[in-house]
Amino acid sequence: MNFRRIGSVTSVAQHFDFCRAMTALCEDICRRHPEFRHVRMPEVPVTFSQTRSPVEWGVQARLTPLRFEGGASVERRRGRLWTVQRVTHQGREALYILTFFLPRFLNLSFEEKMITVFHELYHISPQFNGDIRRFGGACYMHTGSQKGYDRQMAVFAKEYLQSQAPEDLVRFLRFSFPELQAHCGHVVGLRIAIPRLIPMDKVA
């Protein structure tokens, strides 16, 4: 197998751009699978954060919404109005940030990685308004069961892979972090600090 080209990114100067490869995969998922066609990936920058330990337990990935409930840009908390710090990426204002924690995420099995990708993308509101997808009840993020939620994500992932998904786009997920490093050099990508809440009276 040619490790010099994994996914849609070719190793140049001994680097592998994880975020570029993941963005290409997510774009294809959102084109192919009907449950994700509302997602506009140019407004969802993919980033990575380095973990101190390669152990598998802990957060693997995180979707950060950049709007409040219902897509509101301002929310009142404790009598004060707040907004979220704006993020612009490649000339577009972002509505979400999708972050993967490396090397932890890449050391999962291929199936677990695919489920994780679908898990985070499915958190995006069907209205694509900067808010998360909200379910009824107290467990509004994962219905009544995160295990049940992930079982559904496994179904979505299987449907995607059976839709003639290009192997070039998923191949990089078949390797662990050490394998990518061994064959492509440094694993690099985009880093964006998580935006802060800003009081409206401090906004210029």
PDB file of C-alpha atoms in Angstrom, residues 2-177:
ATOM      1  CA  ASN A   2       1.252   3.455  -0.841  1.00  0.00           C
ATOM      2  CA  PHE A   3       1.640   5.317   2.435  1.00  0.00           C
ATOM      3  CA  ARG A   4       2.858   8.433   0.636  1.00  0.00           C
ATOM      4  CA  ARG A   5      -0.709   9.109  -0.412  1.00  0.00           C
ATOM      5  CA  ILE A   6      -3.277   8.473   2.292  1.00  0.00           C
ATOM      6  CA  GLY A   7      -6.688   9.990   1.806  1.00  0.00           C
ATOM      7  CA  SER A   8      -6.799  13.055  -0.410  1.00  0.00           C
ATOM      8  CA  VAL A   9      -3.547  14.440   0.974  1.00  0.00           C
ATOM      9  CA  THR A  10      -0.105  13.600  -0.319  1.00  0.00           C
ATOM     10  CA  SER A  11       2.768  13.659   2.153  1.00  0.00           C
ATOM     11  CA  VAL A  12       4.974  16.620   1.247  1.00  0.00           C
ATOM     12  CA  ALA A  13       8.227  17.369   3.061  1.00  0.00           C
ATOM     13  CA  GLN A  14       7.441  14.528   5.471  1.00  0.00           C
ATOM     14  CA  HIS A  15       4.152  15.960   6.735  1.00  0.00           C
ATOM     15  CA  PHE A  16       0.594  14.629   6.729  1.00  0.00           C
ATOM     16  CA  ASP A  17      -2.178  17.224   7.010  1.00  0.00           C
ATOM     17  CA  PHE A  18      -4.775  15.460   9.153  1.00  0.00           C
ATOM     18  CA  CYS A  19      -7.286  18.315   9.058  1.00  0.00           C
ATOM     19  CA  ARG A  20      -7.213  18.584   5.284  1.00  0.00           C
ATOM     20  CA  ALA A  21      -7.800  14.828   4.952  1.00  0.00           C
ATOM     21  CA  MET A  22     -10.612  14.873   7.528  1.00  0.00           C
ATOM     22  CA  THR A  23     -12.265  17.863   5.844  1.00  0.00           C
ATOM     23  CA  ALA A  24     -12.259  16.016   2.508  1.00  0.00           C
ATOM     24  CA  LEU A  25     -13.850  12.971   4.159  1.00  0.00           C
ATOM     25  CA  CYS A  26     -16.524  15.054   5.901  1.00  0.00           C
ATOM     26  CA  GLU A  27     -17.338  16.889   2.675  1.00  0.00           C
ATOM     27  CA  ASP A  28     -17.898  13.567   0.923  1.00  0.00           C
ATOM     28  CA  ILE A  29     -20.049  12.248   3.781  1.00  0.00           C
ATOM     29  CA  CYS A  30     -22.216  15.359   3.577  1.00  0.00           C
ATOM     30  CA  ARG A  31     -22.594  14.972  -0.191  1.00  0.00           C
ATOM     31  CA  ARG A  32     -23.443  11.278  -0.129  1.00  0.00           C
ATOM     32  CA  HIS A  33     -25.512  10.665   2.987  1.00  0.00           C
ATOM     33  CA  PRO A  34     -28.988  12.269   3.067  1.00  0.00           C
ATOM     34  CA  GLU A  35     -28.888  12.802   6.847  1.00  0.00           C
ATOM     35  CA  PHE A  36     -25.944  15.197   6.483  1.00  0.00           C
ATOM     36  CA  ARG A  37     -26.660  17.151   3.311  1.00  0.00           C
ATOM     37  CA  HIS A  38     -27.580  20.254   5.309  1.00  0.00           C
ATOM     38  CA  VAL A  39     -23.982  20.580   6.539  1.00  0.00           C
ATOM     39  CA  ARG A  40     -21.780  23.134   4.762  1.00  0.00           C
ATOM     40  CA  MET A  41     -18.233  22.116   5.598  1.00  0.00           C
ATOM     41  CA  PRO A  42     -16.630  25.451   4.552  1.00  0.00           C
ATOM     42  CA  GLU A  43     -18.355  26.851   7.661  1.00  0.00           C
ATOM     43  CA  VAL A  44     -17.137  23.977   9.859  1.00  0.00           C
ATOM     44  CA  PRO A  45     -13.339  24.218  10.116  1.00  0.00           C
ATOM     45  CA  VAL A  46     -11.728  20.936  11.159  1.00  0.00           C
ATOM     46  CA  THR A  47      -9.020  21.355  13.778  1.00  0.00           C
ATOM     47  CA  PHE A  48      -6.939  19.187  16.051  1.00  0.00           C
ATOM     48  CA  SER A  49      -5.775  19.395  19.631  1.00  0.00           C
ATOM     49  CA  GLN A  50      -2.818  17.462  20.979  1.00  0.00           C
ATOM     50  CA  THR A  51      -3.453  15.227  23.975  1.00  0.00           C
ATOM     51  CA  ARG A  52      -0.779  14.634  26.567  1.00  0.00           C
ATOM     52  CA  SER A  53      -1.288  10.892  26.556  1.00  0.00           C
ATOM     53  CA  PRO A  54      -2.047   8.412  23.737  1.00  0.00           C
ATOM     54  CA  VAL A  55      -4.392   6.364  25.966  1.00  0.00           C
ATOM     55  CA  GLU A  56      -7.772   5.617  24.392  1.00  0.00           C
ATOM     56  CA  TRP A  57      -9.985   6.812  27.231  1.00  0.00           C
ATOM     57  CA  GLY A  58     -11.027  10.436  27.251  1.00  0.00           C
ATOM     58  CA  VAL A  59     -12.545  12.793  24.708  1.00  0.00           C
ATOM     59  CA  GLN A  60     -11.864  11.719  21.111  1.00  0.00           C
ATOM     60  CA  ALA A  61     -13.512  14.618  19.284  1.00  0.00           C
ATOM     61  CA  ARG A  62     -15.730  17.602  19.972  1.00  0.00           C
ATOM     62  CA  LEU A  63     -18.125  19.792  18.009  1.00  0.00           C
ATOM     63  CA  THR A  64     -18.177  23.381  19.260  1.00  0.00           C
ATOM     64  CA  PRO A  65     -21.303  25.352  18.255  1.00  0.00           C
ATOM     65  CA  LEU A  66     -20.706  29.068  17.717  1.00  0.00           C
ATOM     66  CA  ARG A  67     -24.289  30.181  18.281  1.00  0.00           C
ATOM     67  CA  PHE A  68     -26.742  29.770  21.129  1.00  0.00           C
ATOM     68  CA  GLU A  69     -30.013  27.845  21.180  1.00  0.00           C
ATOM     69  CA  GLY A  70     -32.022  28.320  18.010  1.00  0.00           C
ATOM     70  CA  GLY A  71     -29.054  29.939  16.263  1.00  0.00           C
ATOM     71  CA  ALA A  72     -29.228  33.115  18.356  1.00  0.00           C
ATOM     72  CA  SER A  73     -26.069  35.226  18.307  1.00  0.00           C
ATOM     73  CA  VAL A  74     -26.812  36.761  21.717  1.00  0.00           C
ATOM     74  CA  GLU A  75     -27.997  35.174  24.957  1.00  0.00           C
ATOM     75  CA  ARG A  76     -28.884  36.636  28.340  1.00  0.00           C
ATOM     76  CA  ARG A  77     -27.228  34.999  31.337  1.00  0.00           C
ATOM     77  CA  ARG A  78     -27.570  36.292  34.884  1.00  0.00           C
ATOM     78  CA  GLY A  79     -28.974  39.551  33.611  1.00  0.00           C
ATOM     79  CA  ARG A  80     -26.151  40.186  31.159  1.00  0.00           C
ATOM     80  CA  LEU A  81     -26.087  39.800  27.371  1.00  0.00           C
ATOM     81  CA  TRP A  82     -23.348  37.590  25.915  1.00  0.00           C
ATOM     82  CA  THR A  83     -22.143  36.668  22.439  1.00  0.00           C
ATOM     83  CA  VAL A  84     -19.633  34.135  21.129  1.00  0.00           C
ATOM     84  CA  GLN A  85     -16.275  35.294  19.824  1.00  0.00           C
ATOM     85  CA  ARG A  86     -16.416  35.242  16.015  1.00  0.00           C
ATOM     86  CA  VAL A  87     -14.238  32.817  14.052  1.00  0.00           C
ATOM     87  CA  THR A  88     -13.365  33.381  10.391  1.00  0.00           C
ATOM     88  CA  HIS A  89     -11.744  30.628   8.337  1.00  0.00           C
ATOM     89  CA  GLN A  90     -10.688  31.040   4.705  1.00  0.00           C
ATOM     90  CA  GLY A  91     -12.850  34.123   4.329  1.00  0.00           C
ATOM     91  CA  ARG A  92     -16.027  32.620   5.811  1.00  0.00           C
ATOM     92  CA  GLU A  93     -17.522  33.048   9.251  1.00  0.00           C
ATOM     93  CA  ALA A  94     -17.607  29.656  10.955  1.00  0.00           C
ATOM     94  CA  LEU A  95     -20.756  28.332  12.600  1.00  0.00           C
ATOM     95  CA  TYR A  96     -19.070  25.317  14.198  1.00  0.00           C
ATOM     96  CA  ILE A  97     -15.584  24.036  14.986  1.00  0.00           C
ATOM     97  CA  LEU A  98     -14.920  20.297  14.677  1.00  0.00           C
ATOM     98  CA  THR A  99     -11.921  19.261  16.782  1.00  0.00           C
ATOM     99  CA  PHE A 100     -10.166  15.893  16.951  1.00  0.00           C
ATOM    100  CA  PHE A 101      -7.876  14.985  19.821  1.00  0.00           C
ATOM    101  CA  LEU A 102      -4.630  13.441  18.604  1.00  0.00           C
ATOM    102  CA  PRO A 103      -3.055  10.966  18.958  1.00  0.00           C
ATOM    103  CA  ARG A 104      -6.000   9.544  20.937  1.00  0.00           C
ATOM    104  CA  PHE A 105      -8.537   9.616  18.094  1.00  0.00           C
ATOM    105  CA  LEU A 106      -6.217   7.987  15.565  1.00  0.00           C
ATOM    106  CA  ASN A 107      -5.462   5.114  17.928  1.00  0.00           C
ATOM    107  CA  LEU A 108      -9.072   3.916  17.866  1.00  0.00           C
ATOM    108  CA  SER A 109     -10.174   1.098  15.573  1.00  0.00           C
ATOM    109  CA  PHE A 110     -11.318   2.046  12.074  1.00  0.00           C
ATOM    110  CA  GLU A 111     -14.957   1.394  13.014  1.00  0.00           C
ATOM    111  CA  GLU A 112     -14.676   3.526  16.157  1.00  0.00           C
ATOM    112  CA  LYS A 113     -13.130   6.370  14.178  1.00  0.00           C
ATOM    113  CA  MET A 114     -15.937   6.321  11.628  1.00  0.00           C
ATOM    114  CA  ILE A 115     -18.583   6.261  14.360  1.00  0.00           C
ATOM    115  CA  THR A 116     -16.861   9.205  16.056  1.00  0.00           C
ATOM    116  CA  VAL A 117     -16.856  11.257  12.841  1.00  0.00           C
ATOM    117  CA  PHE A 118     -20.567  10.622  12.288  1.00  0.00           C
ATOM    118  CA  HIS A 119     -21.290  11.207  15.994  1.00  0.00           C
ATOM    119  CA  GLU A 120     -19.869  14.725  15.849  1.00  0.00           C
ATOM    120  CA  LEU A 121     -21.362  15.647  12.468  1.00  0.00           C
ATOM    121  CA  TYR A 122     -24.806  14.536  13.632  1.00  0.00           C
ATOM    122  CA  HIS A 123     -24.626  17.032  16.500  1.00  0.00           C
ATOM    123  CA  ILE A 124     -24.956  19.811  13.894  1.00  0.00           C
ATOM    124  CA  SER A 125     -28.470  21.255  13.855  1.00  0.00           C
ATOM    125  CA  PRO A 126     -30.635  20.281  10.846  1.00  0.00           C
ATOM    126  CA  GLN A 127     -31.147  24.038  10.390  1.00  0.00           C
ATOM    127  CA  PHE A 128     -27.356  24.538  10.222  1.00  0.00           C
ATOM    128  CA  ASN A 129     -27.724  27.683  12.301  1.00  0.00           C
ATOM    129  CA  GLY A 130     -24.743  27.366  14.635  1.00  0.00           C
ATOM    130  CA  ASP A 131     -26.702  25.508  17.319  1.00  0.00           C
ATOM    131  CA  ILE A 132     -26.522  21.799  18.093  1.00  0.00           C
ATOM    132  CA  ARG A 133     -29.152  19.218  17.163  1.00  0.00           C
ATOM    133  CA  ARG A 134     -31.526  19.068  20.138  1.00  0.00           C
ATOM    134  CA  PHE A 135     -33.630  16.068  21.145  1.00  0.00           C
ATOM    135  CA  GLY A 136     -36.604  16.098  23.484  1.00  0.00           C
ATOM    136  CA  GLY A 137     -36.187  15.373  27.180  1.00  0.00           C
ATOM    137  CA  ALA A 138     -33.372  15.939  29.624  1.00  0.00           C
ATOM    138  CA  CYS A 139     -30.772  14.177  27.436  1.00  0.00           C
ATOM    139  CA  TYR A 140     -31.170  16.645  24.606  1.00  0.00           C
ATOM    140  CA  MET A 141     -27.776  15.888  23.034  1.00  0.00           C
ATOM    141  CA  HIS A 142     -27.898  12.075  22.666  1.00  0.00           C
ATOM    142  CA  THR A 143     -31.609  11.208  22.925  1.00  0.00           C
ATOM    143  CA  GLY A 144     -32.084   8.967  25.979  1.00  0.00           C
ATOM    144  CA  SER A 145     -28.972   6.877  25.437  1.00  0.00           C
ATOM    145  CA  GLN A 146     -25.528   7.710  24.113  1.00  0.00           C
ATOM    146  CA  LYS A 147     -25.020   4.013  23.321  1.00  0.00           C
ATOM    147  CA  GLY A 148     -28.206   4.048  21.269  1.00  0.00           C
ATOM    148  CA  TYR A 149     -27.049   7.245  19.570  1.00  0.00           C
ATOM    149  CA  ASP A 150     -23.742   5.613  18.629  1.00  0.00           C
ATOM    150  CA  ARG A 151     -25.498   2.498  17.342  1.00  0.00           C
ATOM    151  CA  GLN A 152     -27.347   4.761  14.924  1.00  0.00           C
ATOM    152  CA  MET A 153     -24.047   6.403  13.956  1.00  0.00           C
ATOM    153  CA  ALA A 154     -22.654   2.933  13.179  1.00  0.00           C
ATOM    154  CA  VAL A 155     -25.605   2.414  10.821  1.00  0.00           C
ATOM    155  CA  PHE A 156     -24.924   5.752   9.113  1.00  0.00           C
ATOM    156  CA  ALA A 157     -21.224   4.896   8.765  1.00  0.00           C
ATOM    157  CA  LYS A 158     -22.031   1.509   7.222  1.00  0.00           C
ATOM    158  CA  GLU A 159     -24.472   3.127   4.785  1.00  0.00           C
ATOM    159  CA  TYR A 160     -21.823   5.639   3.771  1.00  0.00           C
ATOM    160  CA  LEU A 161     -19.153   2.987   3.204  1.00  0.00           C
ATOM    161  CA  GLN A 162     -21.615   0.964   1.114  1.00  0.00           C
ATOM    162  CA  SER A 163     -22.402   3.994  -1.076  1.00  0.00           C
ATOM    163  CA  GLN A 164     -19.186   3.566  -3.082  1.00  0.00           C
ATOM    164  CA  ALA A 165     -17.328   5.940  -0.792  1.00  0.00           C
ATOM    165  CA  PRO A 166     -13.834   6.507  -2.238  1.00  0.00           C
ATOM    166  CA  GLU A 167     -11.261   4.406  -0.417  1.00  0.00           C
ATOM    167  CA  ASP A 168      -8.750   7.235  -0.882  1.00  0.00           C
ATOM    168  CA  LEU A 169     -10.818   9.389   1.474  1.00  0.00           C
ATOM    169  CA  VAL A 170     -11.129   6.878   4.322  1.00  0.00           C
ATOM    170  CA  ARG A 171      -7.755   5.158   4.019  1.00  0.00           C
ATOM    171  CA  PHE A 172      -5.966   7.436   6.480  1.00  0.00           C
ATOM    172  CA  LEU A 173      -8.353   6.277   9.213  1.00  0.00           C
ATOM    173  CA  ARG A 174      -7.184   2.696   8.762  1.00  0.00           C
ATOM    174  CA  PHE A 175      -3.849   3.571  10.362  1.00  0.00           C
ATOM    175  CA  SER A 176      -2.872   4.422  13.893  1.00  0.00           C
ATOM    176  CA  PHE A 177      -1.074   7.606  14.829  1.00  0.00           C
TER     177      PHE A 177
END
